[in-house]
JSON list of C-alpha atoms in Angstrom, two decimals:
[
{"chain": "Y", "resi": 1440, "resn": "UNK", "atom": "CA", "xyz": [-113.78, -15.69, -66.88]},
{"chain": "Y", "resi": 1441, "resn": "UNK", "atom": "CA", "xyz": [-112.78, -14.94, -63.52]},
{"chain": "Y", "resi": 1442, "resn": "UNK", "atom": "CA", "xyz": [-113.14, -11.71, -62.07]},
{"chain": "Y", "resi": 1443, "resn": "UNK", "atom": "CA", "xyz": [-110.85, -9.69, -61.22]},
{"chain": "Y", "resi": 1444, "resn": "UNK", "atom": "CA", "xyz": [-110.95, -8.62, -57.22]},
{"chain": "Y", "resi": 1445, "resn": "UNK", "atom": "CA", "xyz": [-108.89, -5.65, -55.04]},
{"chain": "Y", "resi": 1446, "resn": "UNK", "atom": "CA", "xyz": [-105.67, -5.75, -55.63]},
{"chain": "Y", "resi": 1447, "resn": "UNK", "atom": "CA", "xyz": [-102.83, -8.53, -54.03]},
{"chain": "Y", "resi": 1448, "resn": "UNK", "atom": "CA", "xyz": [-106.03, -11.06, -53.36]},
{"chain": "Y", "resi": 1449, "resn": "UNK", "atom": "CA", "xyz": [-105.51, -13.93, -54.25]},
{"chain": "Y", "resi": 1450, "resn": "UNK", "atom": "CA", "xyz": [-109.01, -15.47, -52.84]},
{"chain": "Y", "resi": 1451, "resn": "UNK", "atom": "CA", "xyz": [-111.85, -15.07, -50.07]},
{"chain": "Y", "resi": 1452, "resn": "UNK", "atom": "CA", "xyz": [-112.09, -18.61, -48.92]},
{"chain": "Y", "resi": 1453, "resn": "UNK", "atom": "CA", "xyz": [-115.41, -18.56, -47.06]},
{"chain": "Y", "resi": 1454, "resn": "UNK", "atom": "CA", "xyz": [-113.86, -16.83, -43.98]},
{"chain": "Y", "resi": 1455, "resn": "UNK", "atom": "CA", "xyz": [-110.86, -15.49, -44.75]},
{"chain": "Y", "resi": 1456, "resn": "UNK", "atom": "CA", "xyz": [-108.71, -14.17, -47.78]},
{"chain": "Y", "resi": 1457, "resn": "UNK", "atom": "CA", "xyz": [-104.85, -14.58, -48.14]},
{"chain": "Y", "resi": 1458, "resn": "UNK", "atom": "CA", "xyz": [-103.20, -11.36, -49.91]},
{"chain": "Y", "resi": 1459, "resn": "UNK", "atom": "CA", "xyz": [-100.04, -11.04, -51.87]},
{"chain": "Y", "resi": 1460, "resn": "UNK", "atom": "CA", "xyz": [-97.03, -8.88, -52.50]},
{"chain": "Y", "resi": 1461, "resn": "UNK", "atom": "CA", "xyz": [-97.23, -6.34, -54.79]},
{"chain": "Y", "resi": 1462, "resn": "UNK", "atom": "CA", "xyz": [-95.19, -7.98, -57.25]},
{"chain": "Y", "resi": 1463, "resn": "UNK", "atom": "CA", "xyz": [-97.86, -10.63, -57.32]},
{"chain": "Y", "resi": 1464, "resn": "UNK", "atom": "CA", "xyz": [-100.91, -10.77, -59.15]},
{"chain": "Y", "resi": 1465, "resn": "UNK", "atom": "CA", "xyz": [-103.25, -13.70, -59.57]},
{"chain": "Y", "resi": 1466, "resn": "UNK", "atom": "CA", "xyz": [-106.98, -13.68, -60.66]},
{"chain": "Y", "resi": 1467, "resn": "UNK", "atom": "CA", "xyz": [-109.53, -13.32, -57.68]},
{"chain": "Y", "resi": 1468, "resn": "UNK", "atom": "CA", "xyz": [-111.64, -16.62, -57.81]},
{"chain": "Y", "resi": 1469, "resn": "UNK", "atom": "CA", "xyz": [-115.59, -15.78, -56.72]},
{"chain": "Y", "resi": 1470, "resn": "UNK", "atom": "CA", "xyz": [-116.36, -16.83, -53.33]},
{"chain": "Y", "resi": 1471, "resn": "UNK", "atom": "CA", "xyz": [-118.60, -20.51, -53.92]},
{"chain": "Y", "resi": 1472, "resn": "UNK", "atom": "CA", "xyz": [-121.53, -21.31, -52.03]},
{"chain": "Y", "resi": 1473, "resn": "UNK", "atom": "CA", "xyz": [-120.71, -23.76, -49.66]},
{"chain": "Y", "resi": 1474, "resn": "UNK", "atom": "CA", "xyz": [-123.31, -25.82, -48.49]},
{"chain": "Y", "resi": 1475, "resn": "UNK", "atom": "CA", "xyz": [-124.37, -26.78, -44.37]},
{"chain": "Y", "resi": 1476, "resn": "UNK", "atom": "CA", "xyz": [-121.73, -29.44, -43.16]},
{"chain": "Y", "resi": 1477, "resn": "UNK", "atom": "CA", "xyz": [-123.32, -31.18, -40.32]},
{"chain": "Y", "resi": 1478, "resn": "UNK", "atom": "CA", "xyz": [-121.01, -30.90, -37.47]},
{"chain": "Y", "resi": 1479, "resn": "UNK", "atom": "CA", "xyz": [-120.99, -35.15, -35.99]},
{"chain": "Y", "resi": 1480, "resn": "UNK", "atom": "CA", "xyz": [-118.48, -35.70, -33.01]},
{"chain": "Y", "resi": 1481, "resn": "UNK", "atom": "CA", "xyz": [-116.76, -38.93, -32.73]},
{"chain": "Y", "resi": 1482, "resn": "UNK", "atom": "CA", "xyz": [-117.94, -40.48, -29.19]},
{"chain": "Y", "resi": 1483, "resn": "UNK", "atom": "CA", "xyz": [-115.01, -42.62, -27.13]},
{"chain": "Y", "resi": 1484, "resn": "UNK", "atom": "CA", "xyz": [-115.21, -44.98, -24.61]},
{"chain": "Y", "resi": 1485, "resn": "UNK", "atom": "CA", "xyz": [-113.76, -43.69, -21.54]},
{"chain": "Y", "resi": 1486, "resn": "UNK", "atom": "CA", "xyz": [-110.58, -45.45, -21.71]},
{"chain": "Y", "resi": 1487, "resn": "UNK", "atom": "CA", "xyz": [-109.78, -44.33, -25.31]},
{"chain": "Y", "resi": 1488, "resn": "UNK", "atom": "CA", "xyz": [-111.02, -40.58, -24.50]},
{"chain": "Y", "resi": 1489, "resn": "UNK", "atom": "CA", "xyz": [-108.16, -40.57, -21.06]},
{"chain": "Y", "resi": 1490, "resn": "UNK", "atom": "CA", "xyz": [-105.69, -42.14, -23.58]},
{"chain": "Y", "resi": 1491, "resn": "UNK", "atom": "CA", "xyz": [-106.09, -39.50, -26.38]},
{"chain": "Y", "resi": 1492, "resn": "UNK", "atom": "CA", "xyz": [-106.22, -36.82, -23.31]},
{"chain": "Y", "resi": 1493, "resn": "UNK", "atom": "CA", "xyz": [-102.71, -38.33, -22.39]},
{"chain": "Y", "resi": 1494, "resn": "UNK", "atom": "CA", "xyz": [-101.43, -38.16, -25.48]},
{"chain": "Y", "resi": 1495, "resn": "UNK", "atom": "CA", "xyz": [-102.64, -34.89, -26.70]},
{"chain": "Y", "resi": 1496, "resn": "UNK", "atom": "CA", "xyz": [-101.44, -33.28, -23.08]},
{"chain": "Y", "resi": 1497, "resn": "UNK", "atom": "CA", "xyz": [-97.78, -34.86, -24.64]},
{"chain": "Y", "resi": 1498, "resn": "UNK", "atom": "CA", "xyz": [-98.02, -33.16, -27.24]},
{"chain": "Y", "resi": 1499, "resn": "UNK", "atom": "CA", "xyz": [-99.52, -29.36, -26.48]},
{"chain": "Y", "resi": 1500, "resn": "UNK", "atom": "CA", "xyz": [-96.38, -29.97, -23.88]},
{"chain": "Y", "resi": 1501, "resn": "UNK", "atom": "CA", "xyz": [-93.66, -30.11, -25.83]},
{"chain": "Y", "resi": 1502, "resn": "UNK", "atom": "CA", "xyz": [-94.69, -27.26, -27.50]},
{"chain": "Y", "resi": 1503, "resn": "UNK", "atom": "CA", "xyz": [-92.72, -23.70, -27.24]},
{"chain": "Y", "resi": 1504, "resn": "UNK", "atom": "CA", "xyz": [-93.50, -19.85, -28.28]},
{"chain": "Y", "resi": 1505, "resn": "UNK", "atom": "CA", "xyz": [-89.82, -19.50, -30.09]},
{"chain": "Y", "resi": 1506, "resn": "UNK", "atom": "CA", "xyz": [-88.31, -16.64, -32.06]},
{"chain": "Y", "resi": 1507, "resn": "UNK", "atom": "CA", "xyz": [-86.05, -18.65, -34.17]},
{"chain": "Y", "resi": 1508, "resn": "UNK", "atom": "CA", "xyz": [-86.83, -18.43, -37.64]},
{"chain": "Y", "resi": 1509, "resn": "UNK", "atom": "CA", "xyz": [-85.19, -20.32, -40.49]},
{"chain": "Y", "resi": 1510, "resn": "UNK", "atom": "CA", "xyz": [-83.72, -18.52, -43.21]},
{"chain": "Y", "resi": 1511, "resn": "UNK", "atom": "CA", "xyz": [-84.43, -21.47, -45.49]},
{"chain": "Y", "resi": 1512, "resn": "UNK", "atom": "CA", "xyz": [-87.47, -20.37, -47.70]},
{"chain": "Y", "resi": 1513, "resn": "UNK", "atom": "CA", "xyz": [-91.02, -22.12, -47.48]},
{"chain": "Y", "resi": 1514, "resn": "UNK", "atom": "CA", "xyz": [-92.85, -23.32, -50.53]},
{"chain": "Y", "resi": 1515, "resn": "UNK", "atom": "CA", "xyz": [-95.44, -21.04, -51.47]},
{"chain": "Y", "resi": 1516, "resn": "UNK", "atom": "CA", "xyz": [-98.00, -24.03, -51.12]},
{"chain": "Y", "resi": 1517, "resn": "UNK", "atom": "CA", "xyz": [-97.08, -25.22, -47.58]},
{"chain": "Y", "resi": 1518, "resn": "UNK", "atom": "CA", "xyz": [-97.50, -21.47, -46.84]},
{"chain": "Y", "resi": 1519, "resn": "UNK", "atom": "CA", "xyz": [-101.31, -21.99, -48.14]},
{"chain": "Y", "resi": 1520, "resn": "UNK", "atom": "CA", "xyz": [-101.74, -25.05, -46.19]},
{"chain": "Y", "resi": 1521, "resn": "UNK", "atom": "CA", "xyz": [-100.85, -23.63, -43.16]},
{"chain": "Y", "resi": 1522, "resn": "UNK", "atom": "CA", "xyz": [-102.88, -20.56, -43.89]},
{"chain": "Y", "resi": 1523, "resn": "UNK", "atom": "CA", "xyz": [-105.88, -22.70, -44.85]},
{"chain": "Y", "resi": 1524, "resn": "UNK", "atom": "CA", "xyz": [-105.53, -24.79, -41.67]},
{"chain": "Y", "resi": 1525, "resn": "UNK", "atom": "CA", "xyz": [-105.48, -21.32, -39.41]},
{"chain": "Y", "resi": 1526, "resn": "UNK", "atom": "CA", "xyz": [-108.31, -20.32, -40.94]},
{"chain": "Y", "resi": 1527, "resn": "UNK", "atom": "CA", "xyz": [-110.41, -23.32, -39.45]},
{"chain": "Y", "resi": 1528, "resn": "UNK", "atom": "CA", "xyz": [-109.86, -22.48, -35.90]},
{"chain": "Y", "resi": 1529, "resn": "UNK", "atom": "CA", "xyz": [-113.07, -22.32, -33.36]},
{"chain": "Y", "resi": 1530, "resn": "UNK", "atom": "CA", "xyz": [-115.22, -19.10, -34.13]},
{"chain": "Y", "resi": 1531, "resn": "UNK", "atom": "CA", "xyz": [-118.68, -18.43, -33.96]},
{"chain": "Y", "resi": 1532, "resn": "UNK", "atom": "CA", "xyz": [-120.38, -20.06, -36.53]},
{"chain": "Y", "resi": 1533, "resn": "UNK", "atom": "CA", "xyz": [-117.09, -21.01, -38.40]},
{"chain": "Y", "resi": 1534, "resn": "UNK", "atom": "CA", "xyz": [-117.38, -17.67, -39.74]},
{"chain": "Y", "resi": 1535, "resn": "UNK", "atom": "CA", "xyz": [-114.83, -15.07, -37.91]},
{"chain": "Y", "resi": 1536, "resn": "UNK", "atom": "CA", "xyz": [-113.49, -12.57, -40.53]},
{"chain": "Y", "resi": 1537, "resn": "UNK", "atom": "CA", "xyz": [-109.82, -13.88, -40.50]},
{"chain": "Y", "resi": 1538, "resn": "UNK", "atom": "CA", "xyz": [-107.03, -11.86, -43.02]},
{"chain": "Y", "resi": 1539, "resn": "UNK", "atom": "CA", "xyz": [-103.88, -13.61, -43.34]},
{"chain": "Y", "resi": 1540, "resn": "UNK", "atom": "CA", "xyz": [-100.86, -11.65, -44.95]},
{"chain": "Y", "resi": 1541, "resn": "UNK", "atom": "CA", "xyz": [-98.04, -13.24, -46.68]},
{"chain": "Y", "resi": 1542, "resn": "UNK", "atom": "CA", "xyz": [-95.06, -10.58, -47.23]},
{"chain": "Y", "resi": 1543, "resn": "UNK", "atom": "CA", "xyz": [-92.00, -11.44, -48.47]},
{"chain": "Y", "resi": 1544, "resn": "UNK", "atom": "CA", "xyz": [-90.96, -7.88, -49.94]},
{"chain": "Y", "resi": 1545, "resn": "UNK", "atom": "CA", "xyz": [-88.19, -6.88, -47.53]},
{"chain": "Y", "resi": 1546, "resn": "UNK", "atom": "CA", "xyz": [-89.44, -2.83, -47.45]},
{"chain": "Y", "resi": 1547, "resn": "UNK", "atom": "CA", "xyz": [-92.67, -4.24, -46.44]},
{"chain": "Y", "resi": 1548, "resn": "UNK", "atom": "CA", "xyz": [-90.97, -6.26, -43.45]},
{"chain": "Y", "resi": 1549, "resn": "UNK", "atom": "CA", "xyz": [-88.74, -3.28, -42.22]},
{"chain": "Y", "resi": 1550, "resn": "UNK", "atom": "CA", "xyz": [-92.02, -1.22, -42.40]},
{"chain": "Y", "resi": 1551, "resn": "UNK", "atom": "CA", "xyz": [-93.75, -3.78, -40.12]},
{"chain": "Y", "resi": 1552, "resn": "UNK", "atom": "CA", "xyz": [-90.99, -4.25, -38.00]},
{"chain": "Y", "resi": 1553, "resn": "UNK", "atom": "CA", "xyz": [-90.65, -0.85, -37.05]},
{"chain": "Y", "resi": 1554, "resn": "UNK", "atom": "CA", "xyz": [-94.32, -0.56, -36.52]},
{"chain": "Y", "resi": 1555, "resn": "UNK", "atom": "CA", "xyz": [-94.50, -3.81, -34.13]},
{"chain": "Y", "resi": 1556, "resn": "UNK", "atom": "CA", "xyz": [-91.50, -2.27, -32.10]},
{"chain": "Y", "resi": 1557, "resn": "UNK", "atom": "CA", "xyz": [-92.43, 1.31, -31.43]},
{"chain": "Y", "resi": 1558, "resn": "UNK", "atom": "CA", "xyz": [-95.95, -0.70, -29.93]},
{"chain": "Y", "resi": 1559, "resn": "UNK", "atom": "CA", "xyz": [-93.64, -3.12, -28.33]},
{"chain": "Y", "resi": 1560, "resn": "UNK", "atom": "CA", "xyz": [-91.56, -0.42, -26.93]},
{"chain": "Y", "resi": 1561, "resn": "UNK", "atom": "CA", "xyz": [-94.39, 1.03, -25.32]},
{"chain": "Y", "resi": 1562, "resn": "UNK", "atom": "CA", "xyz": [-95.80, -1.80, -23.86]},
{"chain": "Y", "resi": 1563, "resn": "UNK", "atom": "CA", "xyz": [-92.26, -2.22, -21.85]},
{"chain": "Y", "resi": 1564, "resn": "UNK", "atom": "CA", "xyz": [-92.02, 0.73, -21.06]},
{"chain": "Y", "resi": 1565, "resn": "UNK", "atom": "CA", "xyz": [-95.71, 2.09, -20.06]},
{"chain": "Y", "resi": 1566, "resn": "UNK", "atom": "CA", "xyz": [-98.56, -0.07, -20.67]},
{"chain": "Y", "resi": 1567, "resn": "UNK", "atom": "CA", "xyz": [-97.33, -3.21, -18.52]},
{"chain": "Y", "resi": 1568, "resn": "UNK", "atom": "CA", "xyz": [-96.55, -3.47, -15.12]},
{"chain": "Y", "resi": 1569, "resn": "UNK", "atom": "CA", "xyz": [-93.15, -4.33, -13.70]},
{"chain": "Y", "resi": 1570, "resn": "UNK", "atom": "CA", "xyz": [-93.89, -8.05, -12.91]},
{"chain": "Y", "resi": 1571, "resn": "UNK", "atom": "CA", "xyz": [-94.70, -8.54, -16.68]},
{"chain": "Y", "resi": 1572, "resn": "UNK", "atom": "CA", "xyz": [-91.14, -6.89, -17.87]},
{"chain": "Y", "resi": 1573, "resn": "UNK", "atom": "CA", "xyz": [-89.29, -8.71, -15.07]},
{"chain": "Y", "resi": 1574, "resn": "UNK", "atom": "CA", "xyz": [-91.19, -11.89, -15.96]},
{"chain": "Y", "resi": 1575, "resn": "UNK", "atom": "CA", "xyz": [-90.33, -11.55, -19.66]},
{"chain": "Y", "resi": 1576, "resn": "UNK", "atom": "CA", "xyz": [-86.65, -10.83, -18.84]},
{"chain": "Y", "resi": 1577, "resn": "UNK", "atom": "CA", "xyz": [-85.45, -14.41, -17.92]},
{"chain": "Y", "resi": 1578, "resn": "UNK", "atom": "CA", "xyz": [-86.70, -15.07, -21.21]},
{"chain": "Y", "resi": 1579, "resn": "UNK", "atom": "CA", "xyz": [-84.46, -12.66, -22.62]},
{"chain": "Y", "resi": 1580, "resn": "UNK", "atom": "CA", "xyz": [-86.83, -10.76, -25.05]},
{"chain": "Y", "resi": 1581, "resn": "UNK", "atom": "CA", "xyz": [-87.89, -7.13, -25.38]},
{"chain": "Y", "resi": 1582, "resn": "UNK", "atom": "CA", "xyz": [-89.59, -5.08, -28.18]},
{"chain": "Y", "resi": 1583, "resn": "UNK", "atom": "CA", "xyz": [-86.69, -5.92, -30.45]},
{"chain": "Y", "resi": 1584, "resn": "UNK", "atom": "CA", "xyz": [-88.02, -7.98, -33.09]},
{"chain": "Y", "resi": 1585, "resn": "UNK", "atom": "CA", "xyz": [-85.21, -8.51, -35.63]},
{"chain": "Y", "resi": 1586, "resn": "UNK", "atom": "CA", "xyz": [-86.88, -11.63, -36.59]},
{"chain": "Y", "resi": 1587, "resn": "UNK", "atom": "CA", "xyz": [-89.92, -9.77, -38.28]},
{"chain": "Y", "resi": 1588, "resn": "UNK", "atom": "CA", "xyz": [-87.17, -8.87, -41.53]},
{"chain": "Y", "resi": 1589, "resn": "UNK", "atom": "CA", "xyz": [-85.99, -12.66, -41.91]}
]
């Protein structure tokens, strides 16, 4: 059978593992072998490349850091997805280290929350200069982060 790994793991997926609740349990799967994937670029002719460039440039633009967060729930499997893609970003090797959390207890959240904003605090207060706070303040955002309990 499968065995059994440290608690609220749900799986070490060559780089990374994605950990549960408390009120969730689910058998650790061993981490596979995975064998070499040869890394093969796609080349482009010039024309396509400055098209793509265009294109991608559109897109990375419209793009915003936002605090809005829906109160709708996410489906525990788009939640992997998303997880799963994160996990492939650029590192050395392929082979950072990543953790990824998924809490949905609300204790948890408060604790976090008030962890984030005592750092946050400080950081507005002391660690940054005054450019950075008066820079931030158009934006209308300080170390209050009530979305961290949604």
């Amino acid at each position: 059978g499968a065995a059994r790994g440290p608690k609220n793991v749900i799986g070490t997926f060559h780089f990374f593992e994605i950990i549960l609740d408390d009120d969730e349990w689910v058998e650790n799967n061993e981490e596979e072998a995975l064998a070499h994937v040869p890394y093969s670029p796609q080349r482009y002719p010039e024309e396509t490349m400055l098209q793509r460039s265009k294109d991608f440039y559109s897109l990375m633009n419209q793009r915003r850091s936002v605090r809005f967060i829906s109160p709708e729930p996410v489906p525990r499997e788009v939640i992997d997805k998303v997880i799963l893609t994160a996990g492939t970003a650029p590192s050395g090797a392929h082979t950072e280290p990543w953790t990824f959390v998924v809490v949905s207890e609300m204790d948890t959240k408060h604790k976090i929350r008030l962890i984030v904003e005592e750092e946050e605090e400080v950081n507005y207060r002391q660690r940054m200069g005054d450019k950075w706070v008066h820079d931030l303040a158009r934006l209308r955002t300080n170390w209050i982060k009530e979305y961290l309990v949604t």
